[in-house]
Short mmCIF file of C-alpha atoms (C1' of nucleotides) in Angstrom, two decimals:
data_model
loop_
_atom_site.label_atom_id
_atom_site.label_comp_id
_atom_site.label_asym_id
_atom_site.label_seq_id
_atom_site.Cartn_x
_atom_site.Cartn_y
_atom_site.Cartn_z
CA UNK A 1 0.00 0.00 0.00
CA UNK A 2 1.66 3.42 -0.94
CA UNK A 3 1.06 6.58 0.34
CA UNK A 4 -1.99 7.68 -1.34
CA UNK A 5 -3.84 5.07 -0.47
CA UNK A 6 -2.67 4.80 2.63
CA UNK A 7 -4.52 8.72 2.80
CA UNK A 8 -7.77 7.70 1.09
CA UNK A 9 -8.34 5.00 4.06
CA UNK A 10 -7.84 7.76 6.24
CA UNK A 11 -9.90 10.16 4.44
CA UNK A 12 -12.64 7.97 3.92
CA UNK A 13 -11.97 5.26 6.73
CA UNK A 14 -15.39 4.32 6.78
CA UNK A 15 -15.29 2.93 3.26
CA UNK A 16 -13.40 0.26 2.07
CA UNK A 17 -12.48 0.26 -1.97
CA UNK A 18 -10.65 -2.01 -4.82
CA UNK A 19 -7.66 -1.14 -5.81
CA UNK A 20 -9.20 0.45 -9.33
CA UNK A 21 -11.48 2.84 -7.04
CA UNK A 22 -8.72 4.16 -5.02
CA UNK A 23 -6.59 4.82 -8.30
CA UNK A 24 -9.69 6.92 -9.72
CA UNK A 25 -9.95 8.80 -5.69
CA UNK A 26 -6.11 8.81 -5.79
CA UNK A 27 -6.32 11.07 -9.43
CA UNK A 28 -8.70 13.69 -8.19
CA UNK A 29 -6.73 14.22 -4.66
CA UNK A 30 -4.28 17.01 -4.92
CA UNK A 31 -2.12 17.61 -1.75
CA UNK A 32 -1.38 20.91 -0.54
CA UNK A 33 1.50 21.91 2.10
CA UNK A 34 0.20 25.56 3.51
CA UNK A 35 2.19 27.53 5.54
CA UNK A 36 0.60 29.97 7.92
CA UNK A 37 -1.00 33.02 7.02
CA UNK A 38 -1.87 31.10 3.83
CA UNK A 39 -5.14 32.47 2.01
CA UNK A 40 -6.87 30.09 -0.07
CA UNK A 41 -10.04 31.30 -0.88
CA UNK A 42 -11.26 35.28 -1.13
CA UNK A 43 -14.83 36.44 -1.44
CA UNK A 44 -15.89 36.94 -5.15
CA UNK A 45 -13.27 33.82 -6.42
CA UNK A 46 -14.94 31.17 -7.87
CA UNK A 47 -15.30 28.13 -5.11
CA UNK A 48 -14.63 24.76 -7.15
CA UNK A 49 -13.30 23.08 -4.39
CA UNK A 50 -13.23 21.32 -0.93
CA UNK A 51 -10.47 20.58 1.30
CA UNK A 52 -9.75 18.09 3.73
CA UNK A 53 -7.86 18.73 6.83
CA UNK A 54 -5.23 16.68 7.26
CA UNK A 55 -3.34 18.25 9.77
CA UNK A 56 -3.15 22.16 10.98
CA UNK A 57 -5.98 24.69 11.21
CA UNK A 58 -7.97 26.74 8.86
CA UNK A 59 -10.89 28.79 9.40
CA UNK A 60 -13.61 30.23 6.99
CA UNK A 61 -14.28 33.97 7.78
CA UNK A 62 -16.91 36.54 6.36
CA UNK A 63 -16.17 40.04 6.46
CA UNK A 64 -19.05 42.11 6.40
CA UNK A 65 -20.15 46.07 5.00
CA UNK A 66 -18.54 47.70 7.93
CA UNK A 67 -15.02 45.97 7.73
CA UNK A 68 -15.47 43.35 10.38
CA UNK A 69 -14.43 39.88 10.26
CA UNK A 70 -17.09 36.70 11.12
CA UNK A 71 -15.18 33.35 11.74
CA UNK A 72 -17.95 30.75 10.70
CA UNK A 73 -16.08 27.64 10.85
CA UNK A 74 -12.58 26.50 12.38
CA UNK A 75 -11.33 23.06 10.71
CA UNK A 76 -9.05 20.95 12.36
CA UNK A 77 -7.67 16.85 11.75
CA UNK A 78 -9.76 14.95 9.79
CA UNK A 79 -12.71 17.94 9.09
CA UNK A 80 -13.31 18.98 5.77
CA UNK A 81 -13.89 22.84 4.65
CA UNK A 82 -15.25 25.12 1.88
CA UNK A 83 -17.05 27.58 1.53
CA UNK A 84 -20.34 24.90 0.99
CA UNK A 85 -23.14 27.69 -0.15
CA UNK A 86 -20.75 29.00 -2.69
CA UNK A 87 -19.17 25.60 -3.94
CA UNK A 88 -23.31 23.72 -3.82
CA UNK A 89 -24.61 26.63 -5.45
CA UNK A 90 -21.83 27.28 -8.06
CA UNK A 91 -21.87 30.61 -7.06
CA UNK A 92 -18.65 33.18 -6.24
CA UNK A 93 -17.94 32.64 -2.57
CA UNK A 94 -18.77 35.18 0.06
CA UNK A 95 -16.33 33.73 2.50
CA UNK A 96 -12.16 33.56 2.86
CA UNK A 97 -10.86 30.62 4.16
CA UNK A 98 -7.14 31.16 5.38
CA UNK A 99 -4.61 28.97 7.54
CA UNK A 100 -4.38 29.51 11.11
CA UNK A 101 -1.55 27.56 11.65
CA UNK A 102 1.37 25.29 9.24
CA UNK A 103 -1.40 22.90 7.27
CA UNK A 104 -1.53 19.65 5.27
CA UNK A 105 -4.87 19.64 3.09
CA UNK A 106 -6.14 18.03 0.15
CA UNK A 107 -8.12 19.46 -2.47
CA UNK A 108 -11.17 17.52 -4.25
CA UNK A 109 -13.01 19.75 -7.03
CA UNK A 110 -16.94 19.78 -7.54
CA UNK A 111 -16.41 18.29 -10.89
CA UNK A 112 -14.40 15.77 -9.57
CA UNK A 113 -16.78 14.55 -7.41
CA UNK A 114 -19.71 14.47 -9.48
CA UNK A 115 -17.57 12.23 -11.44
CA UNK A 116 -16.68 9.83 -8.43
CA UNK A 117 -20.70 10.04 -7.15
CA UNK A 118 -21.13 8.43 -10.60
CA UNK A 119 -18.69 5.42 -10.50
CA UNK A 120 -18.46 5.48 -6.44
CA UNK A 121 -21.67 5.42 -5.24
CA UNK A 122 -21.04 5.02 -1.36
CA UNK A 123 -19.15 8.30 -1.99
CA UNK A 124 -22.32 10.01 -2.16
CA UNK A 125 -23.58 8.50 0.89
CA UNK A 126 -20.32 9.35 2.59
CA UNK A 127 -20.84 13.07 1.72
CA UNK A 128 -24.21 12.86 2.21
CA UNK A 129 -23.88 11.72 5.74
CA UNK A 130 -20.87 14.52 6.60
CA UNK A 131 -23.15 17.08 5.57
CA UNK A 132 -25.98 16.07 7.62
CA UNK A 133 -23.34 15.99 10.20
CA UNK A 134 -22.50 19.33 9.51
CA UNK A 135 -25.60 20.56 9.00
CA UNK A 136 -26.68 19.65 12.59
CA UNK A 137 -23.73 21.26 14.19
CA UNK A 138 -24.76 24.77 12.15
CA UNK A 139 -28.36 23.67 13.72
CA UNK A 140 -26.97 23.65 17.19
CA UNK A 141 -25.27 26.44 16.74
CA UNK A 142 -28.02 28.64 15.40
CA UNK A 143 -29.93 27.57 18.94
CA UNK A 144 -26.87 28.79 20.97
CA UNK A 145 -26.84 31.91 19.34
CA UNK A 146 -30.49 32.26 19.98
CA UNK A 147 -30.27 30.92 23.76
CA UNK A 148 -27.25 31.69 25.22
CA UNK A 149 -25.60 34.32 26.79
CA UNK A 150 -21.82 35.35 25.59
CA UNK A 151 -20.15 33.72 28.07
CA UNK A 152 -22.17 30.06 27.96
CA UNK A 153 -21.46 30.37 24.48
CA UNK A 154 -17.91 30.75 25.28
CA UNK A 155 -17.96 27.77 27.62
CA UNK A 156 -19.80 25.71 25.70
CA UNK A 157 -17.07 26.44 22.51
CA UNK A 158 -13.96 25.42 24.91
CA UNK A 159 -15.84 22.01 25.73
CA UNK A 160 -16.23 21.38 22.10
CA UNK A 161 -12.52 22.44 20.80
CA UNK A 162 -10.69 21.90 24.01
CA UNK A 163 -7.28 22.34 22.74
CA UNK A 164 -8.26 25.19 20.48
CA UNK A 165 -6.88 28.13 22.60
CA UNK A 166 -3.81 26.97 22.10
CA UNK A 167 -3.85 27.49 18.66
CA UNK A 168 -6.04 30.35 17.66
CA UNK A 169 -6.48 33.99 18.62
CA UNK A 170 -8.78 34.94 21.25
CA UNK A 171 -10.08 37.74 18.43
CA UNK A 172 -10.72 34.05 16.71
CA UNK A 173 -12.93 33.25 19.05
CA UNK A 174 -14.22 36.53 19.70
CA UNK A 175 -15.35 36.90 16.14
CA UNK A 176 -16.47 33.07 16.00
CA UNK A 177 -18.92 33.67 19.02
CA UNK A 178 -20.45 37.18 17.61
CA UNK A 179 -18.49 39.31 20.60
CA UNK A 180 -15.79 41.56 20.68
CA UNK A 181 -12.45 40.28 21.91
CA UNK A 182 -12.97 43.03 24.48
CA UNK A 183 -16.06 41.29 26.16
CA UNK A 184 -14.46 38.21 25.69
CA UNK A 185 -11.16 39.57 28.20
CA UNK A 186 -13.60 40.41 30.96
CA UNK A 187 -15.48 37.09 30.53
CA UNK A 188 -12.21 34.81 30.48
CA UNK A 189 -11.29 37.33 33.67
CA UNK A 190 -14.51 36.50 34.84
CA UNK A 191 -13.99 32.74 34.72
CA UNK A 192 -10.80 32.54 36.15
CA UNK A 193 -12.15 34.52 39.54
CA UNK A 194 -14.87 31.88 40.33
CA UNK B 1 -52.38 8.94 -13.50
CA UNK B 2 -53.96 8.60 -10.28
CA UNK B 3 -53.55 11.19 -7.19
CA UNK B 4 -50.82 9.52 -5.45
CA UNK B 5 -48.56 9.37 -8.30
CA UNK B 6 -49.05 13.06 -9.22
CA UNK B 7 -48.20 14.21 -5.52
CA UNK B 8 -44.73 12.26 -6.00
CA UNK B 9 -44.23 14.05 -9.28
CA UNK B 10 -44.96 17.32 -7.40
CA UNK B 11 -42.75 16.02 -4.71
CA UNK B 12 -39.09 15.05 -6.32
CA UNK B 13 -40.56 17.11 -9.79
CA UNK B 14 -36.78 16.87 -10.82
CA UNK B 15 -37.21 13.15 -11.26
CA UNK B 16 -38.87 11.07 -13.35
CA UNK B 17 -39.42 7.33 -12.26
CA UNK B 18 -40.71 4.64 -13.21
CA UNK B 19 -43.95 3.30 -12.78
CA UNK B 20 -42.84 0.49 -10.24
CA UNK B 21 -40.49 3.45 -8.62
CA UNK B 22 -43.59 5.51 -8.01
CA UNK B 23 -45.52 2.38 -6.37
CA UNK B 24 -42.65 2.02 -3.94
CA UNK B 25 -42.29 5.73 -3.13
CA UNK B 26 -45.93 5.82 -2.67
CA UNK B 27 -46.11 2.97 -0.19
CA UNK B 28 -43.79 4.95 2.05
CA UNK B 29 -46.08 7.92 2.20
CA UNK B 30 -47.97 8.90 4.72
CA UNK B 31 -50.62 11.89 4.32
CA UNK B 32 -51.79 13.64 7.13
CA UNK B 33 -54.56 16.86 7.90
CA UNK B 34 -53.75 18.58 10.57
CA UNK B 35 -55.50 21.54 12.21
CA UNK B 36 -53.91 24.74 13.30
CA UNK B 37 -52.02 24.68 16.43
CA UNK B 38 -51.18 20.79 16.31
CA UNK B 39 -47.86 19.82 17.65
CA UNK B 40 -46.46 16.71 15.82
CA UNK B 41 -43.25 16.67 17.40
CA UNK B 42 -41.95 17.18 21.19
CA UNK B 43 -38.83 17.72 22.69
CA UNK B 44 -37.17 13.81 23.94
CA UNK B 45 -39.84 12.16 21.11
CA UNK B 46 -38.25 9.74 19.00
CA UNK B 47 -37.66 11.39 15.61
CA UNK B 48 -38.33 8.65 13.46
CA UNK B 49 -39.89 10.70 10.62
CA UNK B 50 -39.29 13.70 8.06
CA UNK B 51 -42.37 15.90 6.19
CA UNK B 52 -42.78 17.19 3.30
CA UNK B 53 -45.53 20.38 3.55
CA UNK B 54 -47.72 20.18 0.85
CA UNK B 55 -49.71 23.37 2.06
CA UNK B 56 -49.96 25.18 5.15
CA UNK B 57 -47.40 26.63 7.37
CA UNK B 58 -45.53 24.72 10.19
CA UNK B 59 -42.65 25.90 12.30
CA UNK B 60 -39.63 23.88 14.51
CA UNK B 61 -38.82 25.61 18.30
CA UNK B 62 -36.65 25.00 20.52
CA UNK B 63 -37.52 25.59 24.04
CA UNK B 64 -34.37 26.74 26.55
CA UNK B 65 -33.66 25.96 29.81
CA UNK B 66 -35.87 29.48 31.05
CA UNK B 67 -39.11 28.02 28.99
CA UNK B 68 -38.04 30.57 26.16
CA UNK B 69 -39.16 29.63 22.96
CA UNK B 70 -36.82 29.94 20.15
CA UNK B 71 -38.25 29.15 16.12
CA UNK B 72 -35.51 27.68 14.17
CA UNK B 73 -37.58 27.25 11.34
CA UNK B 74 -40.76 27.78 8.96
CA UNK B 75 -41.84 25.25 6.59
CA UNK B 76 -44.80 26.46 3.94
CA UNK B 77 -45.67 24.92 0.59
CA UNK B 78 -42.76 22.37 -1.09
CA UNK B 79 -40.42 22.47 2.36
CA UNK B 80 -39.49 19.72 4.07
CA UNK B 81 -39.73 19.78 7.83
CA UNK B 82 -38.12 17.53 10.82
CA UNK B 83 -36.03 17.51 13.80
CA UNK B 84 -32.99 17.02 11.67
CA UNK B 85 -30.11 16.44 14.37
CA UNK B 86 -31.98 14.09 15.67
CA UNK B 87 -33.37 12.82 12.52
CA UNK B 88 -30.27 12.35 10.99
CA UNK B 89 -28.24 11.12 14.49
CA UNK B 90 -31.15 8.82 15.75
CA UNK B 91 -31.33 10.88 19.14
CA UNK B 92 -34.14 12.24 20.60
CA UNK B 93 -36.02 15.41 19.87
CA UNK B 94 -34.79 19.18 21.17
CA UNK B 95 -37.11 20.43 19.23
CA UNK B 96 -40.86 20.86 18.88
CA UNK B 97 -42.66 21.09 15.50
CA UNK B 98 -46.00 22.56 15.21
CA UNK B 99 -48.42 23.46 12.92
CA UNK B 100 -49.25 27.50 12.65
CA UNK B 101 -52.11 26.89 10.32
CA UNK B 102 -54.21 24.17 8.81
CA UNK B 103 -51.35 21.77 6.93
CA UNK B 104 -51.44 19.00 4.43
CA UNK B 105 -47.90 16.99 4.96
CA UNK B 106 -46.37 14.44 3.62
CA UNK B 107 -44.76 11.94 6.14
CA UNK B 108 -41.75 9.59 5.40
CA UNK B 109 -39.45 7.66 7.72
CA UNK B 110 -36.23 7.24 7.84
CA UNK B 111 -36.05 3.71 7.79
CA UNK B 112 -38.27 4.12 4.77
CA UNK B 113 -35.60 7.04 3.15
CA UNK B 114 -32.92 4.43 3.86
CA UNK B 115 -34.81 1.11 1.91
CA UNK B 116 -35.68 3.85 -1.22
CA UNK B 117 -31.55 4.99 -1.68
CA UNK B 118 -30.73 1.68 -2.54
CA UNK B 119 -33.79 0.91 -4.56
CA UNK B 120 -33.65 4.75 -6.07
CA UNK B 121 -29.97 6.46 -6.45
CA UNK B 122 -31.42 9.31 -7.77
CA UNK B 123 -33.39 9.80 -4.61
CA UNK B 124 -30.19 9.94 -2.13
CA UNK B 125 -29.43 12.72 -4.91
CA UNK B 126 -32.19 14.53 -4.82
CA UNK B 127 -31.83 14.27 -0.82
CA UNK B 128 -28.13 15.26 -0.74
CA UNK B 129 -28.90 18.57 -2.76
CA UNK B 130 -31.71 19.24 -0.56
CA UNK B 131 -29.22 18.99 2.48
CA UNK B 132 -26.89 21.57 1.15
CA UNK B 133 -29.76 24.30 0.30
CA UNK B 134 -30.84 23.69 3.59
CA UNK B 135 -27.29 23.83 4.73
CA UNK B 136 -26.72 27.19 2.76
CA UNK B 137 -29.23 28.90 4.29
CA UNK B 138 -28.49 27.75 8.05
CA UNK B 139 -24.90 29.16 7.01
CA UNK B 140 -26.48 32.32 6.08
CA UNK B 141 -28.57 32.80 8.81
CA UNK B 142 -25.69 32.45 11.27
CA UNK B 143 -23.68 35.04 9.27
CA UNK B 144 -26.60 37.13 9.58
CA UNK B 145 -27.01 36.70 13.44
CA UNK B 146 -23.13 37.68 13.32
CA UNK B 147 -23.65 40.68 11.44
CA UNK B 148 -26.39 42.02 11.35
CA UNK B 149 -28.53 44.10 13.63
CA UNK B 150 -32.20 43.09 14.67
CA UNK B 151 -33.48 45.39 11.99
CA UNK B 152 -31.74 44.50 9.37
CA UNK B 153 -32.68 40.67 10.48
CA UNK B 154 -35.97 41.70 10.14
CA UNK B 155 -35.56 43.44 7.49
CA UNK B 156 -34.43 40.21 5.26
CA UNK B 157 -36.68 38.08 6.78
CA UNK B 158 -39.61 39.83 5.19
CA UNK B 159 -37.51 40.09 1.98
CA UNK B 160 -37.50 36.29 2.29
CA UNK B 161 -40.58 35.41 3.60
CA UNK B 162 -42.71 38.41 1.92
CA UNK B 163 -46.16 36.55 2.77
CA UNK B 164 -45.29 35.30 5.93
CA UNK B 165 -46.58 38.19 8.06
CA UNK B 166 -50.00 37.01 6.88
CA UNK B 167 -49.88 33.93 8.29
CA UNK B 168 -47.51 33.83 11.42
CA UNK B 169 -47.92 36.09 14.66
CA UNK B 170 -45.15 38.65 15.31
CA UNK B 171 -43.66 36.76 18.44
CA UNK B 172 -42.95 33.68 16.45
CA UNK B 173 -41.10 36.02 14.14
CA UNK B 174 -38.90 37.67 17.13
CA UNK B 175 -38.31 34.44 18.22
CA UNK B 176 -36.98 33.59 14.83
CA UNK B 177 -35.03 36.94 14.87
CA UNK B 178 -33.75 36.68 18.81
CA UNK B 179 -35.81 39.44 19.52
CA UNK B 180 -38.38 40.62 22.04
CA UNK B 181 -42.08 41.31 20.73
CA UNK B 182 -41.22 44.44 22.36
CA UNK B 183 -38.40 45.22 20.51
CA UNK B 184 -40.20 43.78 16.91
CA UNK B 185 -42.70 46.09 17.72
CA UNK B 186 -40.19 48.77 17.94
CA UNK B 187 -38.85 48.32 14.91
CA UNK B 188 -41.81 48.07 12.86
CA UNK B 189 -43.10 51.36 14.19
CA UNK B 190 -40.18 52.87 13.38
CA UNK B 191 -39.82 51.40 9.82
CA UNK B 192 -43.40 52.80 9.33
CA UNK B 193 -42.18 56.18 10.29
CA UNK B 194 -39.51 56.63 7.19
"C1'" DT C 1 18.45 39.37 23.87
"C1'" DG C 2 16.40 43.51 22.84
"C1'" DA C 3 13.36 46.00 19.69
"C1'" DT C 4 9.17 46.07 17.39
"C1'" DT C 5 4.84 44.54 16.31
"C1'" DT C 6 0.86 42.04 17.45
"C1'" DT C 7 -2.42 40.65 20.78
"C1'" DA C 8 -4.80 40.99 25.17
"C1'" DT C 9 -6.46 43.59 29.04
"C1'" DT C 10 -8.56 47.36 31.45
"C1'" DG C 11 -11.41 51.54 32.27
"C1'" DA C 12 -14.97 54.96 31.10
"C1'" DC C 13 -18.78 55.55 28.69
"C1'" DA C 14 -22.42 54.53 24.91
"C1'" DT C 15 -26.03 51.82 22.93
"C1'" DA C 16 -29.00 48.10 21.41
"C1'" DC C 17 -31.97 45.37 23.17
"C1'" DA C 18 -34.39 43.15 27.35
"C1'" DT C 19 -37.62 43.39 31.11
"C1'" DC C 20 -41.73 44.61 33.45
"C1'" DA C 21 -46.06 46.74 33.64
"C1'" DA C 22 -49.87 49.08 31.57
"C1'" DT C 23 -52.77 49.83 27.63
"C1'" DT C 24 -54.65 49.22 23.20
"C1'" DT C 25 -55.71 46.52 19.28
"C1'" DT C 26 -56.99 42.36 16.99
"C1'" DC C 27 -59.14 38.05 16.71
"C1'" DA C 28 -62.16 33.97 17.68
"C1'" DG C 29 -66.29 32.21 19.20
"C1'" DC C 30 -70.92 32.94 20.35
"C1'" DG D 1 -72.03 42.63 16.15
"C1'" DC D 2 -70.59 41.70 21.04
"C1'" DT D 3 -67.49 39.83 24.41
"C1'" DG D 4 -63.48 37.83 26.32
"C1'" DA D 5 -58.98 36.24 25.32
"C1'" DA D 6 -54.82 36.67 22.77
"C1'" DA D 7 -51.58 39.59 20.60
"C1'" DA D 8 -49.36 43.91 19.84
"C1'" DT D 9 -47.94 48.36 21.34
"C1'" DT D 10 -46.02 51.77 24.40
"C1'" DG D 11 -43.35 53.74 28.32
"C1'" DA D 12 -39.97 53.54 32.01
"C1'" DT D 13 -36.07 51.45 33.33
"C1'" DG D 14 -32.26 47.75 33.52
"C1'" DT D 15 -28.37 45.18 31.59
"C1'" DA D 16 -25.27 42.84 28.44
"C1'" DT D 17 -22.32 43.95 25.30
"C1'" DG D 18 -20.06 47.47 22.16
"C1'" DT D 19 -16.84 51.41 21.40
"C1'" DC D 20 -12.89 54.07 22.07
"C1'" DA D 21 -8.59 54.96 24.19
"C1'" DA D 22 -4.78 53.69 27.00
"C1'" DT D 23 -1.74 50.31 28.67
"C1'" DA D 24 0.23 45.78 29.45
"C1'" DA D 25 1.60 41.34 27.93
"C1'" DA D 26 3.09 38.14 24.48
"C1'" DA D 27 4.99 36.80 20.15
"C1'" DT D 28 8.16 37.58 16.40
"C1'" DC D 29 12.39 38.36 14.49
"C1'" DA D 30 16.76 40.78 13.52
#
DNA sequence: TGATTTTATTGACATACATCAATTTTCAGC
DNA sequence: GCTGAAAATTGATGTATGTCAATAAAATCA
């Protein structure tokens, strides 16, 4: 087993293929080594593919008519990222998506996977069942946002990316939960008092 | 044709299926006439089923931890409607779904969704694209709780919904919005002004 | 290691929106 | 059309979070 396919059973560990099905996955795969800083999308440029997080972190960010920057989405091992609206819709993206820290990734186009839907079928379901995945984590999230106050938002983002702080920015986060980074100070102060 | 068949062509009208394929959609389909005010879902229910709103208007809610109601979600004419965390994740229920007018709704299970994928690819298709428009607009709504203010939430949510003030009362809008009736009411008044 | 830039914290004050209570308006059922 | 209940509006006031400005701490890099 080489080193691609050793990657498309980790990609897609749920699946197992034939050697002639991980050649045609293998093809469409293109691997990217990102240093930080790295921007690899920018509103208005034409989305034709997803990534998959190998190692590092990226986030997706909007930045909206008054300047400021929205983080929507931090990806981390094993997630995949895009900006989805943009690349479903074949539409020019609204979002940037830019590494956070050093990144491995590999880039899949749309086309491409239309193609491998075709001859792959569990690929579909595979998608099919990250994006419902997905889409119930934006679900949650839209509740939070609704529910919760700042700081239980704040808490409740630490318990799901534990080792995130060490990694991103607290204006990151700040802009991730819909605060400032000032607010975000005096709750982390907050915190550590009790 | 009989009625049956020319729901599921209304249904998946991107399709076209065979005559067997629209015998076993059709024995998977449940109609149901509901009254205004019905609740067909509850919080901790098993959420065994998705529904496709033929006409009427239903909404999803979430209810927090201080009895706060918060609406995720309308459904009207051609949406489909469910619990989908839980639908997809085969957990209970967080939310509730009711009916905020008389409704005519298609019911399906999942079980049922499952059997039909392998019998019908095109179906898990048609499903899959379904799951990223509803996707794309969960994405844009949390932009839009990042960005915007309550106004201009309000403001696009009659853009989007332009008939919906008809039909649904104003505190199931603010609790769309993450508003107060209060403050809804402010902002109509003062959109009335200019 | 020290210099410089970037990021985080703190304080004073502003503002959007919430809360509570009192009316007023609208709607549903008789 | 009348009556009671539900929904919407309005006013007074409270609070979470934002804004702006200053400073402190941390990270970067020559």
């Amino acid at each position: 087993m080489n080193i691609e396919n050793s990657i498309i059973s980790e990609i897609f560990k749920e699946i197992s293929f034939s050697k002639k099905e991980e050649n045609l996955i293998e093809n469409k795969l293109k691997k990217l080594d990102l240093k930080k800083g790295v921007t690899i999308l920018k509103a208005d440029d034409k989305v034709l593919n997803q990534y998959y997080v190998y190692n590092g972190c990226l986030r997706t960010y909007f930045i909206d008519k008054s300047g400021k920057e929205h983080t929507l989405q931090f990806a981390i091992n094993d997630w995949w990222i895009s900006d989805y609206t943009a690349f479903f819709t074949t539409t020019k993206a609204v979002m940037y998506i830019e590494t956070i820290e050093e990144a491995t990734i590999y880039q899949i186009s749309k086309k491409s996977m239309e193609d491998l839907f075709i001859e792959i079928p569990q690929l579909e379901t595979f998608f099919r069942k990250k994006m419902e995945k997905a889409f119930a984590s934006f679900q949650k999230r839209i509740l939070a946002n609704l529910a919760q106050s700042a700081k239980e938002r704040y808490v409740s983002f630490i318990n799901t990316y534990p080792n995130i702080e060490q990694t991103v920015k607290n204006y990151h986060i700040a802009s991730y939960l819909g605060i400032t980074t000032e607010t975000l100070s005096r709750i982390r102060k907050e915190m550590s008092l009790n």
